[in-house]
CSV table of C-alpha atoms and ligand atoms in Angstrom, one decimal:
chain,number,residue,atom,x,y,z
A,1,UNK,CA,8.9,-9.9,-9.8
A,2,UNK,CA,9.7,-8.6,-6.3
A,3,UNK,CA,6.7,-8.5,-3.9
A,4,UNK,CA,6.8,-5.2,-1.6
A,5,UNK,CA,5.3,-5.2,1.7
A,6,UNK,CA,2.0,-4.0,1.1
A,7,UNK,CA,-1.4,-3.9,3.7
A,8,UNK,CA,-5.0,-2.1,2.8
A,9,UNK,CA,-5.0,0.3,5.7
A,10,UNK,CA,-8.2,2.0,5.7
A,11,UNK,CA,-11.3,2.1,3.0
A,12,UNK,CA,-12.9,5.9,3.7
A,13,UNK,CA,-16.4,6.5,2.5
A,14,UNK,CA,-16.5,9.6,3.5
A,15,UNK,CA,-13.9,12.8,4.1
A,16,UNK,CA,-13.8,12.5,8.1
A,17,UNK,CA,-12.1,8.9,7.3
A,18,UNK,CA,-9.5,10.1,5.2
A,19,UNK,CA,-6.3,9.0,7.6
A,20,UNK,CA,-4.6,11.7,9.5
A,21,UNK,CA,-0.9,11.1,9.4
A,22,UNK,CA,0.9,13.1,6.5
A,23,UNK,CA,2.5,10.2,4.7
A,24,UNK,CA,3.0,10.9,0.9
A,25,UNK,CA,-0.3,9.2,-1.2
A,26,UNK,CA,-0.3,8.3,-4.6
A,27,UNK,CA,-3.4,8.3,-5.9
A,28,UNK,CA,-4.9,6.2,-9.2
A,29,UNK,CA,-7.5,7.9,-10.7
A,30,UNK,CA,-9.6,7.2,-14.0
A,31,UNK,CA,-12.5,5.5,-15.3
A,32,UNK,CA,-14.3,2.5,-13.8
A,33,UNK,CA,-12.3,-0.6,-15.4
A,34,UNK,CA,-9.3,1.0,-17.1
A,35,UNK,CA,-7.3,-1.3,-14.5
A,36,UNK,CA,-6.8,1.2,-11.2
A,37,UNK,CA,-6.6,-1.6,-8.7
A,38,UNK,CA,-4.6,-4.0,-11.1
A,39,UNK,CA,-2.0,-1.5,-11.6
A,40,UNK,CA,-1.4,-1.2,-7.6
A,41,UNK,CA,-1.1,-4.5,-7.8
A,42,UNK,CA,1.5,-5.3,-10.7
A,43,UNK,CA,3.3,-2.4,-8.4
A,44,UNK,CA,4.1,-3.8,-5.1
A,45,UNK,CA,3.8,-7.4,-6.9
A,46,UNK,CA,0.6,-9.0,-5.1
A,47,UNK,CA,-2.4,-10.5,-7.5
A,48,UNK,CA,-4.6,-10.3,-4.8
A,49,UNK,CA,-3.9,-7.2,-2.4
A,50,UNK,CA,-6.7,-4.7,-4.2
A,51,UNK,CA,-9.7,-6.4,-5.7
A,52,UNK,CA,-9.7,-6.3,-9.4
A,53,UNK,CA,-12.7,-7.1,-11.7
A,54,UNK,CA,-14.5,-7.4,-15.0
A,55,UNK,CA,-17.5,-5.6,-14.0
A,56,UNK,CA,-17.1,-1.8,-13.6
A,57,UNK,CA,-17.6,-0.6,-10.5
A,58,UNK,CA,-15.7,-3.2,-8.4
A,59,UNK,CA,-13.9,-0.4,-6.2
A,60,UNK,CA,-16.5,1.3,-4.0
A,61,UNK,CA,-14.9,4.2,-1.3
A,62,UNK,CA,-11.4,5.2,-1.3
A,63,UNK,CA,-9.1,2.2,-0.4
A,64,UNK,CA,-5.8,3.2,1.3
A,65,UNK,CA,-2.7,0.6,0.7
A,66,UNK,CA,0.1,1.0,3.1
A,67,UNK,CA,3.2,0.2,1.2
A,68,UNK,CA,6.5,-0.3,3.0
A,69,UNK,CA,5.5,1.7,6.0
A,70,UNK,CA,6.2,5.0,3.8
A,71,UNK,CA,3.5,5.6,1.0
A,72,UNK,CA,-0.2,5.3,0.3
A,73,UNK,CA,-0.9,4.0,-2.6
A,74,UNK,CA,-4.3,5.4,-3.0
A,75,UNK,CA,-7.2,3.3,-5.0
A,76,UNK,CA,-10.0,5.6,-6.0
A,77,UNK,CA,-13.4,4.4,-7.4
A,78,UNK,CA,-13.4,4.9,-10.8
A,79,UNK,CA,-15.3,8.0,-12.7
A,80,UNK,CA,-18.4,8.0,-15.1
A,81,UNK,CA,-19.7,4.7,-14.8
A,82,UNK,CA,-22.5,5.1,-16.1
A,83,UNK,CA,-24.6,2.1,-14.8
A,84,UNK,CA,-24.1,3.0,-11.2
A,85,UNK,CA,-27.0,4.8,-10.0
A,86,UNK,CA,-27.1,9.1,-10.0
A,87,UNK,CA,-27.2,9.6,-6.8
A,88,UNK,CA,-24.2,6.7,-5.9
A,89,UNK,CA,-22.3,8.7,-9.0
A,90,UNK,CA,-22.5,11.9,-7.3
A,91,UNK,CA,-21.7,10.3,-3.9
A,92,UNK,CA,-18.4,9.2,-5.3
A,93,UNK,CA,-17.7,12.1,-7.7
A,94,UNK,CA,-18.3,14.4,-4.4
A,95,UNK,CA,-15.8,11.9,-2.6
A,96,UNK,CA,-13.0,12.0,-5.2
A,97,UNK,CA,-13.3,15.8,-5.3
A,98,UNK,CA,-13.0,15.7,-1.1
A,99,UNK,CA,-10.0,13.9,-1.8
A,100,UNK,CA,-7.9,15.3,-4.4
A,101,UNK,CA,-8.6,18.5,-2.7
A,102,UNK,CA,-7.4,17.3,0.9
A,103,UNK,CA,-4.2,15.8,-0.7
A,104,UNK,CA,-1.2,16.3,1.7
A,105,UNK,CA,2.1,17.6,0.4
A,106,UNK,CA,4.5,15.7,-1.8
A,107,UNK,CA,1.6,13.3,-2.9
A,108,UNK,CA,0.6,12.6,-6.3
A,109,UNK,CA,-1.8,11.8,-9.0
A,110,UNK,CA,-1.8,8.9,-11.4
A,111,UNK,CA,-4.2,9.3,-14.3
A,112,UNK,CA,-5.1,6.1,-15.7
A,113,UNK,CA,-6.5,5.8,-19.3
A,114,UNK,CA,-7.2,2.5,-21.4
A,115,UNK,CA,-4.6,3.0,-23.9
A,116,UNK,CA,-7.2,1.5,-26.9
A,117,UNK,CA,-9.6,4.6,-26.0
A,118,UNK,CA,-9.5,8.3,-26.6
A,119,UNK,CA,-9.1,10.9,-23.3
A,120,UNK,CA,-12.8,11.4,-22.3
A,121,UNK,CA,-14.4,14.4,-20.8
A,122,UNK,CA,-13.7,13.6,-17.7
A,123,UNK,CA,-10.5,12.6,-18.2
A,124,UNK,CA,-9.5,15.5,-19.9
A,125,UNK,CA,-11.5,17.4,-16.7
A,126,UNK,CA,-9.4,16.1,-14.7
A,127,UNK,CA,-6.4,16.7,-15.9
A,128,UNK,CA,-6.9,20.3,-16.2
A,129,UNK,CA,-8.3,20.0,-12.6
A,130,UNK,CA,-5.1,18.7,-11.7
A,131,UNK,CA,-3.3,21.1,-13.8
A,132,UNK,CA,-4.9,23.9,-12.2
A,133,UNK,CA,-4.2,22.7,-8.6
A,134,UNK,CA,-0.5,22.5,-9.7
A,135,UNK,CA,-0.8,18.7,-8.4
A,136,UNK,CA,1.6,16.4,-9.4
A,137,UNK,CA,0.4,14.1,-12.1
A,138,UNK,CA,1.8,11.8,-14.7
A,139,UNK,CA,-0.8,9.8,-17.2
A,140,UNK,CA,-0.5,6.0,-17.2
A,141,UNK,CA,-1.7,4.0,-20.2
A,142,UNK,CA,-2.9,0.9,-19.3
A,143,UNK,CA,-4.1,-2.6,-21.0
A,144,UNK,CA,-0.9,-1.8,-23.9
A,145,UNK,CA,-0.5,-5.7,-24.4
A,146,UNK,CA,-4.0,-5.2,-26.1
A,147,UNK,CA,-2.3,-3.3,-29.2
A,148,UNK,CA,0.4,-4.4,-31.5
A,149,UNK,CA,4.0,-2.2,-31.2
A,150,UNK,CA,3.0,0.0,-33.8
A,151,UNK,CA,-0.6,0.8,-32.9
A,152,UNK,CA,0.5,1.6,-29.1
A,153,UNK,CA,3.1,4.0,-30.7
A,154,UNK,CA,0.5,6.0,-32.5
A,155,UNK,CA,-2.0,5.5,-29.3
A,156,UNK,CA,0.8,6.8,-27.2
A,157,UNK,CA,1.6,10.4,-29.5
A,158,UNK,CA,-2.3,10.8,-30.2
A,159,UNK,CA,-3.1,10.6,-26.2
A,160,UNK,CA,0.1,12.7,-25.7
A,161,UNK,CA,-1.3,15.5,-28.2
A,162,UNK,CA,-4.1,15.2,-26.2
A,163,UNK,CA,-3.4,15.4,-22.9
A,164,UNK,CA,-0.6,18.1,-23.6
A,165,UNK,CA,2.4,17.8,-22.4
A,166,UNK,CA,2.3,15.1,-19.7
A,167,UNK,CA,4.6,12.7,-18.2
A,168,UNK,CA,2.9,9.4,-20.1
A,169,UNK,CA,3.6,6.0,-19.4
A,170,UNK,CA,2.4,3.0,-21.4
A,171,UNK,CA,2.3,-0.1,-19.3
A,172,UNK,CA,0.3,-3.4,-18.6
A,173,UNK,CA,-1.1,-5.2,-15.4
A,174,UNK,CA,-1.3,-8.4,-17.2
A,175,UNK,CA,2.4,-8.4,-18.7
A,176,UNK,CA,3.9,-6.0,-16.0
A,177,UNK,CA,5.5,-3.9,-19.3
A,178,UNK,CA,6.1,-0.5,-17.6
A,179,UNK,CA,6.6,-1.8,-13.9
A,180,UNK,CA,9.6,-0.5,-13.2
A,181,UNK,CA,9.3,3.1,-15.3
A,182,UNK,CA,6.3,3.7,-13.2
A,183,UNK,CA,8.2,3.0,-10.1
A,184,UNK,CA,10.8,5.5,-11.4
A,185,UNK,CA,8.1,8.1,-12.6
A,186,UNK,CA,6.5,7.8,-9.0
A,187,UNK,CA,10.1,8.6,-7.7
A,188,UNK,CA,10.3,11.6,-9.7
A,189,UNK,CA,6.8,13.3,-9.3
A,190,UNK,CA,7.2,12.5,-5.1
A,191,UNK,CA,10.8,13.6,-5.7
A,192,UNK,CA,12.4,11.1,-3.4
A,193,UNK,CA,15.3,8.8,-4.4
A,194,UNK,CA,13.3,5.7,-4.5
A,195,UNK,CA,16.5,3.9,-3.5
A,196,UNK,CA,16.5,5.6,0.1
A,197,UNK,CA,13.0,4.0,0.4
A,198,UNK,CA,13.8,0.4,-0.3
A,199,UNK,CA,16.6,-1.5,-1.9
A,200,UNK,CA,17.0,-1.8,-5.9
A,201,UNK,CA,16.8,-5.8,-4.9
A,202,UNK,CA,13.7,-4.7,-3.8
A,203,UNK,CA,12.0,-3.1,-7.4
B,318,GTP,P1,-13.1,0.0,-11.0
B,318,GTP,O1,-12.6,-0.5,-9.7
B,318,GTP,O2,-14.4,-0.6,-11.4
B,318,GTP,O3,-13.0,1.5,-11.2
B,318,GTP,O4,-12.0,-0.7,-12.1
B,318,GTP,P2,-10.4,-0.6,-12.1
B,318,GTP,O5,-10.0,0.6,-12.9
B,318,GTP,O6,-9.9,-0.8,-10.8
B,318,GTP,O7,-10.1,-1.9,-13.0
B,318,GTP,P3,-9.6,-3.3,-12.6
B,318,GTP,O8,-8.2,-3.3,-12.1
B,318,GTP,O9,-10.7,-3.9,-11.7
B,318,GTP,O10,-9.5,-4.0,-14.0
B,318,GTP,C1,-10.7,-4.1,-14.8
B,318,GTP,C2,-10.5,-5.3,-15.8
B,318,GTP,O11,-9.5,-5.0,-16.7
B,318,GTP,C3,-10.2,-6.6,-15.1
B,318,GTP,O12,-10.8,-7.6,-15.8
B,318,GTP,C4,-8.6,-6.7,-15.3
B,318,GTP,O13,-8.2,-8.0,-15.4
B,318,GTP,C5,-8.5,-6.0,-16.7
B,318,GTP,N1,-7.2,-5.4,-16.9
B,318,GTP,C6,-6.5,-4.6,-16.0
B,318,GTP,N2,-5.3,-4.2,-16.5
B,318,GTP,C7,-5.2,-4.9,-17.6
B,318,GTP,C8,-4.1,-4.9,-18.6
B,318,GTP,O14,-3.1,-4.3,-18.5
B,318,GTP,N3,-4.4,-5.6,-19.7
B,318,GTP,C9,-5.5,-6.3,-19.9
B,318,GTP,N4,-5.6,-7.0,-21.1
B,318,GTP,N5,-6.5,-6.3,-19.0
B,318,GTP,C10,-6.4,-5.6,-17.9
B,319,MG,MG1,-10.8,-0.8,-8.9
């Protein structure tokens, strides 16, 4: 697998630390463990660039991963956990919102669900958040190595039902399935030719 250039530029707690320049994010948001930071890094094909982990909770801020000079790739702390304290919940929740709501132009959303678990609440909050905002957004379902062909089929239409309408794609940090259709789903929700950004050797 092709490893990109990728460096963690900035980790904001807080809205004033966002960075300033306008370069298009893409943003992985979902609940606490569904594999945010593994995804970013079966993407630009590093194990270690954004720190993965068993227990929930591992990401804390808003970590922002410069990728080939051109994108963010944007690693959000996850939603709901329920073990981290109310007040830290709300801190983050109000950080999140900050966030999606200062989201520059031509950026996007990835909504990342455990494909063995129903949409939650908040998922499902989110994505008519999203919807409402007219953001760009496409749901990825992670962890699909953990069901067998036919049961990811079925997990696939049921979330689809679900979630109504949007862009879905299975995919797993562990096997890297899906690697290179969420590379092309990216391309088509930032509508850029991916191509102009780095060479197909490169992907
Ligand atoms: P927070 O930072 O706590 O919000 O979690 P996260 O969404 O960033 O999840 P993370 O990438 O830390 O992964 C959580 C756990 O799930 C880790 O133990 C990963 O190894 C595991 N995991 C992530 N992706 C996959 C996958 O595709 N398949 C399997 N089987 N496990 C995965
Ligand atoms: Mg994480």
């Amino acid at each position: 697998m092709k490893r990109l250039t990728a460096e963690l530029r900035c980790c904001s707690f807080q809205p004033s630390q966002f960075p300033e320049d306008r370069l298009p994010q893409v943003a992985f948001a979902g609940r606490s463990n569904v594999g945010k930071s593994s995804l970013i890094n079966l993407l630009v094909g590093q194990n270690q660039l954004a720190r993965s982990s068993n227990t929930p909770g591992k990401t804390k801020g808003i970590h922002y991963y410069l990728v080939h000079r051109k994108l963010y790739f944007v690693d959000l702390p996850g939603y709901g956990y329920s073990k981290t304290s109310r007040a830290m919940r709300y801190q983050w929740d109000h950080l999140i919102g900050s966030y999606l709501e200062a989201l520059p132009q031509r950026s996007a959303v990835l909504e990342v669900l455990d494909c063995r678990l129903p949409p939650s609440t908040l998922d499902l909050a989110m994505r008519d958040w999203l919807q409402a905002r007219k953001n760009r957004f496409a749901v990825v379902l992670n962890k699909a190595d953990k069901l067998g062909k036919s049961a990811l089929s079925k997990a696939i239409s049921d979330i689809a039902k679900e979630m109504g309408g949007v862009p879905i794609v299975p995919c797993s940090s562990h096997t890297g399935m899906g690697r290179a259709e969420l590379w092309r789903c990216l391309f088509d929700l930032l509508g850029i030719e991916g191509f102009s950004l780095w060479s197909k050797a490169e992907l």
